[in-house]
Amino acid sequence: MSDKLEKSIILQKNPWLSDVKIVAESESTQLDAKLDGQENCLYLTEQQKATYGRFGRQYFAAESGGIYMSLLIKPEMIAGKMPEYTLLTAAAVVSAIEKLTSKKPLIKWVNDLYLADKKFVGILAEANFSATTTPQVVIGVGINFSISDFPEELANKATSLFVDEAPTLTRSELIAEIWAEFQRLSNGAFFDIYKSHSFILGKEVSFFQNETLFSGQALDLTEAGELVVELANGERKILSSGEISLKKWT
Ligand SMILES: Nc1ncnc2c1ncn2[C@@H]1O[C@H](COP(=O)(O)OP(=O)(O)OP(=O)(O)O)[C@@H](O)[C@H]1O
Ligand SMILES: O=C(O)CCCC[C@@H]1SC[C@@H]2NC(=O)N[C@@H]21
């Protein structure tokens, strides 16, 4: 099945988007968005050559079968809201997938979606607070939609929405639903969806803080997107997603 990205399908479901800009190849749609700077515009590419994730880490983008997109928004207030955009986007992707397929994705705090214990979606929200321009946030989403070949180092960690089966929808239909859900859930409704799909809650987790390794039970999630972890000695730590990567969860 040819699955060309269709701007009209995405715009039709999302009249709030100012435009959808699709290119055949890009270094990174995050950079495309930042360079172009158009508010409420969605930047998409078929092939991404220099994909990056949180903390500037390299992220794998396939030559075909992936979804690589970034949305640029200019919210009135950004301070303290960044984790919220990651939570909102994760909830929107989960909700769109559940509406359109029979798959049951789960969320690994803070920005990863999993299926069958493997990651298939990564989300990256970046803010620009430069004094000379209007504050802006670029929200990037990478989805392994229908990818069967991963590099060796990801073979046991990554999966795809559709594996060994023909997709039951097009990428454009999923993209359209994701941003419609993003808009619909932005009034705060995203939080319950995020929390109810978080598979980390209740689990034993490990993380580094100031170069010390800690372990404890993930108890709760705050409205600001922080993870509340109780250590063995009863001490509670409030983890901010901007600083902490979970190392292990069992
Ligand atoms: N296309 C991909 N699909 C699935 N996983 C990928 C892909 N590309 C890279 N990864 C994995 O994602 C990781 C980067 O994602 P991220 O920065 O969210 O870190 P993480 O280790 O998953 O967890 P955390 O969010 O707690 O930092 C890489 O270390 C790699 O293992
Ligand atoms: O898991 C992560 O750390 C986040 C990965 C984010 C990848 C997306 S793909 C579209 C956009 N362009 C990029 O270079 N990164 C994001």
mmCIF file of C-alpha atoms and ligand atoms in Angstrom:
data_model
loop_
_atom_site.group_PDB
_atom_site.id
_atom_site.type_symbol
_atom_site.label_atom_id
_atom_site.label_comp_id
_atom_site.label_asym_id
_atom_site.label_seq_id
_atom_site.Cartn_x
_atom_site.Cartn_y
_atom_site.Cartn_z
ATOM 1 C CA MET A 1 0.000 0.000 0.000
ATOM 2 C CA SER A 2 1.414 3.384 -0.940
ATOM 3 C CA ASP A 3 1.216 5.618 2.097
ATOM 4 C CA LYS A 4 2.099 9.100 0.937
ATOM 5 C CA LEU A 5 1.723 11.823 3.563
ATOM 6 C CA GLU A 6 -1.444 13.804 2.753
ATOM 7 C CA LYS A 7 -1.573 17.391 3.923
ATOM 8 C CA SER A 8 -5.320 17.710 3.170
ATOM 9 C CA ILE A 9 -6.281 14.818 5.489
ATOM 10 C CA ILE A 10 -4.351 16.381 8.372
ATOM 11 C CA LEU A 11 -5.662 19.913 7.833
ATOM 12 C CA GLN A 12 -9.251 18.803 7.366
ATOM 13 C CA LYS A 13 -9.339 17.311 10.869
ATOM 14 C CA ASN A 14 -7.303 20.164 12.369
ATOM 15 C CA PRO A 15 -8.610 23.544 11.243
ATOM 16 C CA TRP A 16 -6.635 25.058 14.140
ATOM 17 C CA LEU A 17 -3.322 24.274 12.370
ATOM 18 C CA SER A 18 -2.033 27.212 10.317
ATOM 19 C CA ASP A 19 -0.321 24.877 7.832
ATOM 20 C CA VAL A 20 1.235 21.450 7.320
ATOM 21 C CA LYS A 21 4.648 21.558 5.621
ATOM 22 C CA ILE A 22 5.868 18.250 4.222
ATOM 23 C CA VAL A 23 9.375 17.729 2.814
ATOM 24 C CA ALA A 24 10.914 14.611 1.294
ATOM 25 C CA GLU A 25 14.047 14.884 3.413
ATOM 26 C CA SER A 26 15.129 16.873 6.446
ATOM 27 C CA GLU A 27 17.953 16.987 8.972
ATOM 28 C CA SER A 28 15.386 17.295 11.746
ATOM 29 C CA THR A 29 11.825 18.605 11.774
ATOM 30 C CA GLN A 30 12.697 20.237 15.124
ATOM 31 C CA LEU A 31 15.197 22.427 13.253
ATOM 32 C CA ASP A 32 12.766 23.016 10.358
ATOM 33 C CA ALA A 33 10.200 24.320 12.839
ATOM 34 C CA LYS A 34 12.694 26.535 14.649
ATOM 35 C CA LEU A 35 14.072 28.010 11.405
ATOM 36 C CA ASP A 36 10.674 28.670 9.857
ATOM 37 C CA GLY A 37 8.966 29.773 13.059
ATOM 38 C CA GLN A 38 5.334 29.654 11.918
ATOM 39 C CA GLU A 39 2.868 29.427 14.780
ATOM 40 C CA ASN A 40 0.603 26.347 14.860
ATOM 41 C CA CYS A 41 2.373 24.869 11.852
ATOM 42 C CA LEU A 42 3.121 21.154 11.640
ATOM 43 C CA TYR A 43 6.431 20.148 10.005
ATOM 44 C CA LEU A 44 6.703 16.663 8.540
ATOM 45 C CA THR A 45 9.326 14.727 6.651
ATOM 46 C CA GLU A 46 9.556 11.352 4.945
ATOM 47 C CA GLN A 47 13.226 10.881 5.801
ATOM 48 C CA GLN A 48 15.079 12.421 8.691
ATOM 49 C CA LYS A 49 18.863 12.461 8.633
ATOM 50 C CA ALA A 50 19.912 13.880 12.027
ATOM 51 C CA THR A 51 17.125 12.933 14.422
ATOM 52 C CA TYR A 52 17.720 13.747 18.072
ATOM 53 C CA GLY A 53 15.929 13.042 21.338
ATOM 54 C CA ARG A 54 16.127 14.169 24.931
ATOM 55 C CA PHE A 55 19.485 15.419 26.182
ATOM 56 C CA GLY A 56 20.570 15.659 22.512
ATOM 57 C CA ARG A 57 20.769 11.870 22.193
ATOM 58 C CA GLN A 58 20.797 10.239 18.765
ATOM 59 C CA TYR A 59 17.454 8.783 17.731
ATOM 60 C CA PHE A 60 16.891 6.224 14.997
ATOM 61 C CA ALA A 61 14.758 7.272 11.999
ATOM 62 C CA ALA A 62 14.014 4.656 9.326
ATOM 63 C CA GLU A 63 14.099 5.333 5.577
ATOM 64 C CA SER A 64 10.422 4.459 5.341
ATOM 65 C CA GLY A 65 7.587 3.425 7.633
ATOM 66 C CA GLY A 66 8.176 6.075 10.290
ATOM 67 C CA ILE A 67 6.384 9.277 11.283
ATOM 68 C CA TYR A 68 8.640 12.248 12.051
ATOM 69 C CA MET A 69 6.931 15.509 12.876
ATOM 70 C CA SER A 70 7.214 18.697 14.915
ATOM 71 C CA LEU A 71 4.578 21.233 15.909
ATOM 72 C CA LEU A 72 5.464 24.841 16.690
ATOM 73 C CA ILE A 73 3.273 26.676 19.191
ATOM 74 C CA LYS A 74 3.595 30.096 20.796
ATOM 75 C CA PRO A 75 1.833 29.819 24.149
ATOM 76 C CA GLU A 76 1.384 32.980 26.216
ATOM 77 C CA MET A 77 3.120 31.442 29.203
ATOM 78 C CA ILE A 78 5.817 28.806 29.109
ATOM 79 C CA ALA A 79 7.470 28.903 32.529
ATOM 80 C CA GLY A 80 6.733 25.674 34.346
ATOM 81 C CA LYS A 81 4.549 24.365 31.534
ATOM 82 C CA MET A 82 7.107 22.342 29.579
ATOM 83 C CA PRO A 83 6.464 18.945 31.183
ATOM 84 C CA GLU A 84 2.783 19.494 30.519
ATOM 85 C CA TYR A 85 3.347 19.567 26.751
ATOM 86 C CA THR A 86 5.165 16.248 26.911
ATOM 87 C CA LEU A 87 2.331 14.732 28.971
ATOM 88 C CA LEU A 88 -0.338 16.226 26.691
ATOM 89 C CA THR A 89 1.385 14.917 23.560
ATOM 90 C CA ALA A 90 1.890 11.427 25.012
ATOM 91 C CA ALA A 91 -1.792 11.283 26.013
ATOM 92 C CA ALA A 92 -2.832 12.515 22.546
ATOM 93 C CA VAL A 93 -0.802 9.802 20.790
ATOM 94 C CA VAL A 94 -2.170 7.075 23.090
ATOM 95 C CA SER A 95 -5.722 8.292 22.668
ATOM 96 C CA ALA A 96 -5.459 8.552 18.868
ATOM 97 C CA ILE A 97 -4.030 5.024 18.606
ATOM 98 C CA GLU A 98 -6.751 3.602 20.842
ATOM 99 C CA LYS A 99 -9.457 5.353 18.800
ATOM 100 C CA LEU A 100 -8.185 4.082 15.464
ATOM 101 C CA THR A 101 -6.713 0.653 16.260
ATOM 102 C CA SER A 102 -7.075 -2.205 18.730
ATOM 103 C CA LYS A 103 -3.541 -1.600 20.119
ATOM 104 C CA LYS A 104 -3.035 -0.739 23.789
ATOM 105 C CA PRO A 105 0.011 1.518 24.153
ATOM 106 C CA LEU A 106 1.452 2.315 27.585
ATOM 107 C CA ILE A 107 3.521 5.297 28.717
ATOM 108 C CA LYS A 108 6.971 5.171 30.281
ATOM 109 C CA TRP A 109 7.534 8.388 32.235
ATOM 110 C CA VAL A 110 8.078 10.787 30.856
ATOM 111 C CA ASN A 111 8.236 10.822 27.073
ATOM 112 C CA ASP A 112 8.159 7.261 25.724
ATOM 113 C CA LEU A 113 5.336 5.045 24.498
ATOM 114 C CA TYR A 114 5.639 1.278 24.669
ATOM 115 C CA LEU A 115 3.935 -1.738 23.138
ATOM 116 C CA ALA A 116 4.787 -5.251 24.341
ATOM 117 C CA ASP A 117 7.574 -3.918 26.615
ATOM 118 C CA LYS A 118 9.328 -2.133 23.760
ATOM 119 C CA LYS A 119 9.511 1.526 22.823
ATOM 120 C CA PHE A 120 7.801 2.681 19.634
ATOM 121 C CA VAL A 121 7.233 6.426 20.186
ATOM 122 C CA GLY A 122 9.554 9.157 21.490
ATOM 123 C CA ILE A 123 8.472 12.712 22.278
ATOM 124 C CA LEU A 124 10.669 15.797 22.663
ATOM 125 C CA ALA A 125 9.422 19.259 23.729
ATOM 126 C CA GLU A 126 11.893 22.144 23.427
ATOM 127 C CA ALA A 127 11.275 25.739 24.495
ATOM 128 C CA ASN A 128 12.888 28.942 23.286
ATOM 129 C CA PHE A 129 12.774 31.786 25.806
ATOM 130 C CA SER A 130 14.963 34.198 23.833
ATOM 131 C CA ALA A 131 14.421 37.778 25.007
ATOM 132 C CA THR A 132 14.062 39.110 21.467
ATOM 133 C CA THR A 133 11.376 36.780 20.128
ATOM 134 C CA THR A 134 7.963 35.558 21.276
ATOM 135 C CA PRO A 135 8.396 32.453 23.433
ATOM 136 C CA GLN A 136 7.834 29.273 21.474
ATOM 137 C CA VAL A 137 7.673 25.534 22.044
ATOM 138 C CA VAL A 138 8.543 22.910 19.435
ATOM 139 C CA ILE A 139 7.014 19.499 20.101
ATOM 140 C CA GLY A 140 8.606 16.613 18.189
ATOM 141 C CA VAL A 141 7.109 13.161 17.806
ATOM 142 C CA GLY A 142 8.834 10.136 16.275
ATOM 143 C CA ILE A 143 6.671 7.062 15.707
ATOM 144 C CA ASN A 144 7.816 3.656 14.509
ATOM 145 C CA PHE A 145 4.673 3.114 12.446
ATOM 146 C CA SER A 146 5.494 0.186 10.207
ATOM 147 C CA ILE A 147 9.197 -0.563 10.599
ATOM 148 C CA SER A 148 10.545 -4.089 10.754
ATOM 149 C CA ASP A 149 14.302 -3.508 10.520
ATOM 150 C CA PHE A 150 16.016 -1.817 13.432
ATOM 151 C CA PRO A 151 19.755 -1.353 14.010
ATOM 152 C CA GLU A 152 21.233 -4.126 16.125
ATOM 153 C CA GLU A 153 21.433 -2.050 19.311
ATOM 154 C CA LEU A 154 17.681 -1.400 19.153
ATOM 155 C CA ALA A 155 16.575 -4.847 18.046
ATOM 156 C CA ASN A 156 15.551 -5.893 21.570
ATOM 157 C CA LYS A 157 14.340 -2.487 22.757
ATOM 158 C CA ALA A 158 12.319 -1.051 19.873
ATOM 159 C CA THR A 159 9.090 -2.073 18.193
ATOM 160 C CA SER A 160 6.621 -0.628 15.741
ATOM 161 C CA LEU A 161 2.879 0.094 15.839
ATOM 162 C CA PHE A 162 2.438 -2.484 13.096
ATOM 163 C CA VAL A 163 4.870 -5.422 13.052
ATOM 164 C CA ASP A 164 4.534 -8.326 10.626
ATOM 165 C CA GLU A 165 1.111 -7.075 9.559
ATOM 166 C CA ALA A 166 -0.235 -4.579 7.073
ATOM 167 C CA PRO A 167 -1.209 -1.252 8.682
ATOM 168 C CA THR A 168 -4.969 -0.867 9.116
ATOM 169 C CA LEU A 169 -4.804 2.893 8.590
ATOM 170 C CA THR A 170 -2.584 5.407 6.849
ATOM 171 C CA ARG A 171 0.081 7.511 8.550
ATOM 172 C CA SER A 172 -1.849 10.669 7.620
ATOM 173 C CA GLU A 173 -5.009 9.395 9.322
ATOM 174 C CA LEU A 174 -3.054 8.712 12.508
ATOM 175 C CA ILE A 175 -1.250 12.072 12.372
ATOM 176 C CA ALA A 176 -4.581 13.880 11.870
ATOM 177 C CA GLU A 177 -6.125 12.104 14.869
ATOM 178 C CA ILE A 178 -3.092 12.774 17.099
ATOM 179 C CA TRP A 179 -3.239 16.554 16.646
ATOM 180 C CA ALA A 180 -7.030 16.583 16.940
ATOM 181 C CA GLU A 181 -6.638 14.768 20.271
ATOM 182 C CA PHE A 182 -3.843 17.163 21.260
ATOM 183 C CA GLN A 183 -6.241 20.055 20.772
ATOM 184 C CA ARG A 184 -9.190 18.290 22.440
ATOM 185 C CA LEU A 185 -7.232 17.216 25.547
ATOM 186 C CA SER A 186 -5.345 20.496 26.006
ATOM 187 C CA ASN A 187 -7.930 21.778 28.529
ATOM 188 C CA GLY A 188 -6.375 19.483 31.160
ATOM 189 C CA ALA A 189 -8.147 16.240 30.244
ATOM 190 C CA PHE A 190 -4.798 14.756 29.176
ATOM 191 C CA PHE A 191 -3.646 14.184 32.750
ATOM 192 C CA ASP A 192 -6.011 11.309 33.605
ATOM 193 C CA ILE A 193 -5.243 9.572 30.300
ATOM 194 C CA TYR A 194 -1.509 9.961 30.888
ATOM 195 C CA LYS A 195 -1.713 8.636 34.444
ATOM 196 C CA SER A 196 -3.967 5.698 33.666
ATOM 197 C CA HIS A 197 -1.577 4.529 30.920
ATOM 198 C CA SER A 198 1.631 4.989 32.952
ATOM 199 C CA PHE A 199 3.160 1.571 33.477
ATOM 200 C CA ILE A 200 5.875 2.918 35.783
ATOM 201 C CA LEU A 201 3.507 3.656 38.674
ATOM 202 C CA GLY A 202 3.780 0.991 41.383
ATOM 203 C CA LYS A 203 7.074 -0.333 39.969
ATOM 204 C CA GLU A 204 10.571 -0.359 41.484
ATOM 205 C CA VAL A 205 12.663 2.198 39.611
ATOM 206 C CA SER A 206 16.341 3.200 39.593
ATOM 207 C CA PHE A 207 17.787 6.573 38.675
ATOM 208 C CA PHE A 208 20.901 8.684 39.091
ATOM 209 C CA GLN A 209 20.724 11.969 40.971
ATOM 210 C CA ASN A 210 23.925 13.975 41.465
ATOM 211 C CA GLU A 211 25.866 10.896 40.337
ATOM 212 C CA THR A 212 24.345 8.695 43.068
ATOM 213 C CA LEU A 213 22.214 5.705 42.117
ATOM 214 C CA PHE A 214 18.859 5.536 43.928
ATOM 215 C CA SER A 215 16.133 2.885 43.866
ATOM 216 C CA GLY A 216 12.588 3.100 45.117
ATOM 217 C CA GLN A 217 8.930 2.616 44.323
ATOM 218 C CA ALA A 218 7.255 4.963 41.827
ATOM 219 C CA LEU A 219 4.190 6.100 43.769
ATOM 220 C CA ASP A 220 2.522 8.926 41.923
ATOM 221 C CA LEU A 221 2.687 11.595 39.283
ATOM 222 C CA THR A 222 2.193 15.290 40.099
ATOM 223 C CA GLU A 223 0.142 17.649 37.900
ATOM 224 C CA ALA A 224 3.474 19.226 36.882
ATOM 225 C CA GLY A 225 4.605 15.881 35.475
ATOM 226 C CA GLU A 226 7.033 14.986 38.267
ATOM 227 C CA LEU A 227 7.414 11.415 39.452
ATOM 228 C CA VAL A 228 7.062 10.753 43.198
ATOM 229 C CA VAL A 229 9.383 7.932 44.280
ATOM 230 C CA GLU A 230 9.582 6.412 47.767
ATOM 231 C CA LEU A 231 13.025 5.114 48.739
ATOM 232 C CA ALA A 232 13.539 2.064 51.002
ATOM 233 C CA ASN A 233 14.153 4.353 54.013
ATOM 234 C CA GLY A 234 10.759 6.004 53.505
ATOM 235 C CA GLU A 235 12.184 9.231 52.050
ATOM 236 C CA ARG A 236 10.205 10.599 49.109
ATOM 237 C CA LYS A 237 11.906 12.088 46.067
ATOM 238 C CA ILE A 238 10.115 14.256 43.537
ATOM 239 C CA LEU A 239 11.787 13.658 40.170
ATOM 240 C CA SER A 240 11.760 16.300 37.493
ATOM 241 C CA SER A 241 11.722 14.911 33.967
ATOM 242 C CA GLY A 242 14.178 17.544 32.770
ATOM 243 C CA GLU A 243 16.908 16.026 34.930
ATOM 244 C CA ILE A 244 16.212 12.342 35.407
ATOM 245 C CA SER A 245 16.301 9.307 33.107
ATOM 246 C CA LEU A 246 14.921 6.128 34.613
ATOM 247 C CA LYS A 247 17.555 3.398 34.404
ATOM 248 C CA LYS A 248 15.497 0.372 35.371
ATOM 249 C CA TRP A 249 11.935 -0.532 36.237
ATOM 250 C CA THR A 250 10.700 -3.897 37.430
HETATM 251 N N1 LIG B 1 13.408 4.729 16.653
HETATM 252 C C1 LIG B 1 13.517 4.333 17.917
HETATM 253 N N2 LIG B 1 12.550 3.545 18.471
HETATM 254 C C2 LIG B 1 12.610 3.135 19.743
HETATM 255 N N3 LIG B 1 13.598 3.465 20.581
HETATM 256 C C3 LIG B 1 14.585 4.246 20.097
HETATM 257 C C4 LIG B 1 14.609 4.703 18.747
HETATM 258 N N4 LIG B 1 15.722 5.451 18.563
HETATM 259 C C5 LIG B 1 16.377 5.456 19.738
HETATM 260 N N5 LIG B 1 15.701 4.746 20.670
HETATM 261 C C6 LIG B 1 16.011 4.552 22.095
HETATM 262 O O1 LIG B 1 15.546 5.701 22.777
HETATM 263 C C7 LIG B 1 16.522 6.141 23.726
HETATM 264 C C8 LIG B 1 16.453 7.654 23.834
HETATM 265 O O2 LIG B 1 15.192 7.988 24.363
HETATM 266 P P1 LIG B 1 15.070 8.810 25.743
HETATM 267 O O3 LIG B 1 15.985 9.987 25.651
HETATM 268 O O4 LIG B 1 13.633 9.034 26.012
HETATM 269 O O5 LIG B 1 15.729 7.852 26.794
HETATM 270 P P2 LIG B 1 15.232 6.575 27.470
HETATM 271 O O6 LIG B 1 16.456 5.824 27.867
HETATM 272 O O7 LIG B 1 14.227 5.871 26.623
HETATM 273 O O8 LIG B 1 14.527 7.019 28.765
HETATM 274 P P3 LIG B 1 14.297 8.407 29.519
HETATM 275 O O9 LIG B 1 13.134 9.039 28.824
HETATM 276 O O10 LIG B 1 13.979 8.022 30.926
HETATM 277 O O11 LIG B 1 15.545 9.222 29.405
HETATM 278 C C9 LIG B 1 17.843 5.661 23.141
HETATM 279 O O12 LIG B 1 18.731 5.380 24.170
HETATM 280 C C10 LIG B 1 17.479 4.400 22.370
HETATM 281 O O13 LIG B 1 17.620 3.267 23.201
HETATM 282 O O1 LIG B 2 12.708 9.513 22.710
HETATM 283 C C1 LIG B 2 13.203 10.626 22.616
HETATM 284 O O2 LIG B 2 14.202 10.987 23.284
HETATM 285 C C2 LIG B 2 12.523 11.666 21.738
HETATM 286 C C3 LIG B 2 12.673 11.402 20.264
HETATM 287 C C4 LIG B 2 12.034 12.496 19.421
HETATM 288 C C5 LIG B 2 12.181 12.249 17.943
HETATM 289 C C6 LIG B 2 11.390 13.231 17.119
HETATM 290 S S1 LIG B 2 11.223 12.754 15.419
HETATM 291 C C7 LIG B 2 10.625 14.328 14.993
HETATM 292 C C8 LIG B 2 11.471 15.328 15.762
HETATM 293 N N1 LIG B 2 12.714 15.598 15.065
HETATM 294 C C9 LIG B 2 13.783 15.245 15.799
HETATM 295 O O3 LIG B 2 14.976 15.401 15.438
HETATM 296 N N2 LIG B 2 13.395 14.708 16.964
HETATM 297 C C10 LIG B 2 11.951 14.658 17.073
#
